Coordinates of C-alpha atoms and ligand atoms in Angstrom, one line a residue:
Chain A
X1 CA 10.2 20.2 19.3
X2 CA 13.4 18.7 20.1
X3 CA 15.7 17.2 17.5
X4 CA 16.6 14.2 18.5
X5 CA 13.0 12.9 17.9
X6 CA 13.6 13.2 14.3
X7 CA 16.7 11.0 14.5
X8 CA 16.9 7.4 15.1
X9 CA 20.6 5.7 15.7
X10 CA 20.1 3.0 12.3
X11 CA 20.2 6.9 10.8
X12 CA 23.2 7.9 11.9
X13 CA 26.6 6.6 10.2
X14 CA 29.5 7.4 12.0
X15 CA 31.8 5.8 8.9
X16 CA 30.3 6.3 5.5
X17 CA 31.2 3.6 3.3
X18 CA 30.5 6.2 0.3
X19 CA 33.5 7.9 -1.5
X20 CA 31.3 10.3 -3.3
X21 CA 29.0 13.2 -2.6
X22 CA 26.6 10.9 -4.8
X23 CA 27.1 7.5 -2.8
X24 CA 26.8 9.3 0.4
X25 CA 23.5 10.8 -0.3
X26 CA 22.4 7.2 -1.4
X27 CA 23.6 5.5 1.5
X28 CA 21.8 7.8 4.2
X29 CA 18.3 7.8 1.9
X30 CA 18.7 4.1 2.8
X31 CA 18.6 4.4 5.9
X32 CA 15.3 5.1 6.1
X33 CA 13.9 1.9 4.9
X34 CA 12.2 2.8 2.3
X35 CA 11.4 0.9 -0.8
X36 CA 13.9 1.2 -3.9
X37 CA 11.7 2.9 -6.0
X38 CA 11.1 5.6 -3.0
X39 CA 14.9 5.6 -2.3
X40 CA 15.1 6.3 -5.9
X41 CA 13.2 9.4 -6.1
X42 CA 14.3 10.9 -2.7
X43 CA 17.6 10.3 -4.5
X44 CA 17.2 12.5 -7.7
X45 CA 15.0 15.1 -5.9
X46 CA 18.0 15.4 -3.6
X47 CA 20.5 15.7 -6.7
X48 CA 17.7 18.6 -8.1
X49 CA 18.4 20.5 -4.7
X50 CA 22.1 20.0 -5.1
X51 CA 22.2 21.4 -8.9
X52 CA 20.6 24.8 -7.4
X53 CA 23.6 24.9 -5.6
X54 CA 25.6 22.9 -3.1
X55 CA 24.2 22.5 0.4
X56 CA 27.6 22.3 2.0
X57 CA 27.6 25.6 4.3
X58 CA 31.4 25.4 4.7
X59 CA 33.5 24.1 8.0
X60 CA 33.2 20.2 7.0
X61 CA 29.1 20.5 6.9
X62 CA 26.6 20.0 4.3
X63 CA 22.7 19.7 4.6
X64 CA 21.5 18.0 1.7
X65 CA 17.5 18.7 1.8
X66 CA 13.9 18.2 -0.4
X67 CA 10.5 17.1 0.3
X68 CA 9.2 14.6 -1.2
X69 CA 5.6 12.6 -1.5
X70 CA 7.6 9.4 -0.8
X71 CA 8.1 10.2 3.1
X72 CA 5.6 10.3 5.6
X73 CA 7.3 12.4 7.9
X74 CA 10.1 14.4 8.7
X75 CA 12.8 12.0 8.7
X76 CA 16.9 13.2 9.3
X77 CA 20.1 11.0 8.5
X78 CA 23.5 12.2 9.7
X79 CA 26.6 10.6 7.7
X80 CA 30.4 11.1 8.8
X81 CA 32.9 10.6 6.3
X82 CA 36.8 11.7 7.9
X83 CA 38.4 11.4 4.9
X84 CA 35.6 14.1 3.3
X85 CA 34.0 14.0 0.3
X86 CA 33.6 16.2 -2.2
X87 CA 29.8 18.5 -1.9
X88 CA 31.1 21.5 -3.7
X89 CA 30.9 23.6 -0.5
X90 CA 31.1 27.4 0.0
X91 CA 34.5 26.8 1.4
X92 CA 35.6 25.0 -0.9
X93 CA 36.4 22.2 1.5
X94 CA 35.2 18.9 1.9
X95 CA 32.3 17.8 3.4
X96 CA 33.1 15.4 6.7
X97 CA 29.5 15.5 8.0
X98 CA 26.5 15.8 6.4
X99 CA 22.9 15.7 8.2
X100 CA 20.3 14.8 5.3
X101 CA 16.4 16.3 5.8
X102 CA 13.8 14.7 4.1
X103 CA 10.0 16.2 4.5
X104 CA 6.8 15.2 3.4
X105 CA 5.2 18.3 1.0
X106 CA 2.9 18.9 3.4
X107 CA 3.0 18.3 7.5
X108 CA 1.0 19.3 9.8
X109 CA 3.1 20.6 12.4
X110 CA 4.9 22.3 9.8
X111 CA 8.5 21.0 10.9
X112 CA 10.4 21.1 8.3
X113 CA 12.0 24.7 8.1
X114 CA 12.3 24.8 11.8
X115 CA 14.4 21.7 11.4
X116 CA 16.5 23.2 8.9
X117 CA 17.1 26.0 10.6
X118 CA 18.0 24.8 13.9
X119 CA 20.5 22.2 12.4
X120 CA 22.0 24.8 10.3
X121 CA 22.1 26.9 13.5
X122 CA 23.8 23.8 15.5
X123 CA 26.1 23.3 12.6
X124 CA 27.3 27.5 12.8
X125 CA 28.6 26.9 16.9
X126 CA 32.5 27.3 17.0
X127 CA 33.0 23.3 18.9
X128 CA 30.4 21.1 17.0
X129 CA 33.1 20.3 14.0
X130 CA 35.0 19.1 16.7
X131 CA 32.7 17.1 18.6
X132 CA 31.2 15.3 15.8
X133 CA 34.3 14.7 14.9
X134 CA 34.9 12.8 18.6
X135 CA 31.7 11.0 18.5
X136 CA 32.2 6.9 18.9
X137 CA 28.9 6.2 19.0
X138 CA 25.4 7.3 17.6
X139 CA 24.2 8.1 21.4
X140 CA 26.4 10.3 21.2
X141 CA 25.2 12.7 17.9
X142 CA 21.9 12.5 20.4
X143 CA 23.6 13.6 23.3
X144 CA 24.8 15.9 21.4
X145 CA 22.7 17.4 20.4
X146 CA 20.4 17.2 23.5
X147 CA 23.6 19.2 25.2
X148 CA 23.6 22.4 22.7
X149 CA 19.4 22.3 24.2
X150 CA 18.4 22.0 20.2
Chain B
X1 CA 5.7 2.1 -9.8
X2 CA 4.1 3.1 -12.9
X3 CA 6.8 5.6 -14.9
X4 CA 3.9 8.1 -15.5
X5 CA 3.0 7.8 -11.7
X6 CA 6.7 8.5 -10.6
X7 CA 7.2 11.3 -13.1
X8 CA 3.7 13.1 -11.8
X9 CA 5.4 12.5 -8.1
X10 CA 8.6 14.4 -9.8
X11 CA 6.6 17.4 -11.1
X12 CA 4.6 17.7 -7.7
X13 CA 7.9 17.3 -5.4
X14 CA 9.7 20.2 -7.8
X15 CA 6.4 21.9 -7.8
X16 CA 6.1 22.4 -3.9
X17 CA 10.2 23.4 -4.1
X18 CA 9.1 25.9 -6.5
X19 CA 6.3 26.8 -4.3
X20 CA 8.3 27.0 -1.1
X21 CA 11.0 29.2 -2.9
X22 CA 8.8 32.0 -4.9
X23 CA 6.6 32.6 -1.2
X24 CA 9.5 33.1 0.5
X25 CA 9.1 30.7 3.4
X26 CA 11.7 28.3 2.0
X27 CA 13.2 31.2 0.0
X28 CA 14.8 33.0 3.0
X29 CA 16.7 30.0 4.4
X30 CA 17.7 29.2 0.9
X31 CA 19.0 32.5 0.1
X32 CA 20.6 33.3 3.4
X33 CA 22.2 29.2 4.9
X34 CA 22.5 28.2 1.5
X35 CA 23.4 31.1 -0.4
X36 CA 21.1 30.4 -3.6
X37 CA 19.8 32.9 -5.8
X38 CA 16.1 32.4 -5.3
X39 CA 15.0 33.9 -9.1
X40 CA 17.3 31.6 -10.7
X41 CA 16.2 28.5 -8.7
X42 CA 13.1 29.2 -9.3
X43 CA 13.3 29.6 -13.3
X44 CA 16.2 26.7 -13.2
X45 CA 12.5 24.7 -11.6
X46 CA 10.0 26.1 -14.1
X47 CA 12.3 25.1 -17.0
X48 CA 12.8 21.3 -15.7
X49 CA 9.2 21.1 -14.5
X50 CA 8.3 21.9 -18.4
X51 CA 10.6 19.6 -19.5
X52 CA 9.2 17.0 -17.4
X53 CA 5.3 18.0 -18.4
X54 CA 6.3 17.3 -21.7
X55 CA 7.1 13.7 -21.0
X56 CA 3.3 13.1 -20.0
X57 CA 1.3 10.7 -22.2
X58 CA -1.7 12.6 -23.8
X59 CA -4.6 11.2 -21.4
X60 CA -2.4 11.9 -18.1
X61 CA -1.5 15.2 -19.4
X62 CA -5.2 16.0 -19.9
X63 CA -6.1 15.0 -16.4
X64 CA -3.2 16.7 -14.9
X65 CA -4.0 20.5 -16.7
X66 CA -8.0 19.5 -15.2
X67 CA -6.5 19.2 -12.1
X68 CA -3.3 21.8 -12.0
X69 CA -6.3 24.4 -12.7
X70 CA -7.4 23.5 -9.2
X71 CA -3.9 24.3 -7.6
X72 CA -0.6 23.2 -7.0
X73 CA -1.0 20.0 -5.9
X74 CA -1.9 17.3 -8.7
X75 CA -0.9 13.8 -6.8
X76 CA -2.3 13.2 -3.7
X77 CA -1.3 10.3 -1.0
X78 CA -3.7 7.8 0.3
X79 CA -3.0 6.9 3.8
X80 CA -5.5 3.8 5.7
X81 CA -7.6 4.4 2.3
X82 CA -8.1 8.6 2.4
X83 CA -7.4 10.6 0.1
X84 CA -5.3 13.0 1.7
X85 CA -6.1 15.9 -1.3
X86 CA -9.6 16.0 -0.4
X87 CA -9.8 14.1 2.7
X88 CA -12.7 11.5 1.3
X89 CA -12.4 7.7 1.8
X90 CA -11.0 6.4 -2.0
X91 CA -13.9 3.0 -2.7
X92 CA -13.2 -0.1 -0.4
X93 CA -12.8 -2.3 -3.8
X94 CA -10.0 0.3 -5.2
X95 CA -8.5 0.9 -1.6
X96 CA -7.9 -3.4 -1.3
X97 CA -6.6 -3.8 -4.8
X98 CA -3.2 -4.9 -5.2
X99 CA -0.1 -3.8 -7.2
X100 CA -1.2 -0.3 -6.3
X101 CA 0.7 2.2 -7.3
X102 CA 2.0 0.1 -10.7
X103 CA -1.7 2.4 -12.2
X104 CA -2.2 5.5 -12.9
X105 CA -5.3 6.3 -11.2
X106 CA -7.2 9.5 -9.7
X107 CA -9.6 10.1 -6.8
X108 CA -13.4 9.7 -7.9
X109 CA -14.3 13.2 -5.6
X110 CA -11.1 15.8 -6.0
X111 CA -9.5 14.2 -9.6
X112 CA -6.1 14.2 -8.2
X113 CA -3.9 11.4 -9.3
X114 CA -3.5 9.0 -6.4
X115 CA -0.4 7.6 -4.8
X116 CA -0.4 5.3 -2.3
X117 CA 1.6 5.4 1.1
X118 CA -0.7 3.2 3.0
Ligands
ZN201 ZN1 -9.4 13.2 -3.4

């Protein structure tokens, strides 16, 4: 399982239009191409995850996450916003980047906490602040990615 | 999308969070990337999934504590006209309707509300 077959580059945002923890979540769900009614209820389960407490793990990184009946599969979305916005982090500090997971409840490979873990895993190594914040182009996040072998 | 429909779809997503968390599977990376306290996610879940229960209209809610009795999974998705709960073909004239999904309706063989993804 490699990650980069989870992403595609309409998924990846390099300059969120959002200003707000809220708009951002919105604007990656839409990437997915999903219907409004789907976008809508990814959207609050993703604000359910959030009011158990903040996904941002700290160093400019959050990982908002649910499953939902509304996706077919494991689908990821990663958002870059310089400026930061707001996720109510660990640190206390804004969020710059922020790779959103959405699973189906049930999959049968069973990719979902794998997928967690090895993004929050990618998102702990000292560089990768750094070099998503140097990334000028989607291929890049994939490169990326493919470079750290996750 | 029929309200009832999406708030069943609610219930079932916060149901297999719930799920995920109390078996400790999700629970760990929760607790340990995330930093949550698991207990009080989980009874933070139970409260808003009774809150939401209590928004069903009485003939959904009876068919939803038929089928909750069976397990934790009360809507199930219908993909190229299977029901993916029990894995039986839903009825050609049902599976070729239109405005799917704008009904509340169940699967004739498992009883679990259907939601179409197909
Ligand atoms: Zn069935």
């Amino acid at each position: 399982m490699k990650l980069r077959d989870f992403f595609s580059t309409e998924a990846i945002k390099l300059d969120l239009e959002a200003e707000t923890k809220d708009d951002a979540l919105k604007e990656l769900v839409a990437c997915f191409g999903l219907d409004e009614k789907s976008d809508g209820i990814l959207f609050k389960m993703l604000k359910r995850r959030e009011n158990l407490g903040s996904t941002g793990i700290g160093r400019g990184i959050a990982i908002p996450h649910c499953r939902s009946l509304v996706v077919t599969r494991l689908r990821i979305a990663f958002g870059r916003k310089i400026s930061g916005l707001d996720f109510k982090a660990i640190d206390e500090k804004p969020a710059r980047y922020v790779f959103l997971i959405v699973a189906p409840p049930l999959e049968v490979s069973n990719q979902y906490l794998p997928v967690l873990g090895k993004i929050a895993q990618f998102s702990k190594e000292a560089d990768v602040p750094d070099a998503l914040a140097a990334l000028s182009n989607p291929q890049e996040l994939i490169e990326l990615l493919e470079s750290k072998g996750i | 999308m029929h309200p009832q429909l999406e708030l069943l779809l609610e219930i079932q997503d916060l149901q297999m969070q719930r799920g995920g968390l109390a078996d400790g599977t999700l629970g760990d990376m929760e607790s340990d990337v995330f930093d949550i306290k698991v207990e009080d996610a989980i009874s933070s879940l139970d409260e808003k999934v009774l809150e939401l229960e209590g928004r069903l209209e009485e003939g959904v809610r009876k068919r939803y504590q038929l089928v909750t009795g069976k397990g934790p999974r009360v809507v199930a998705p219908v993909i190229n006209g299977i029901c993916y709960g029990c894995f039986v073909a839903i009825s050609t004239a049902r599976a070729s309707e239109t405005g799917r999904n704008r009904r509340v309706e169940s699967c004739d063989h498992c009883g679990r509300f259907l939601y179409h993804l197909d």
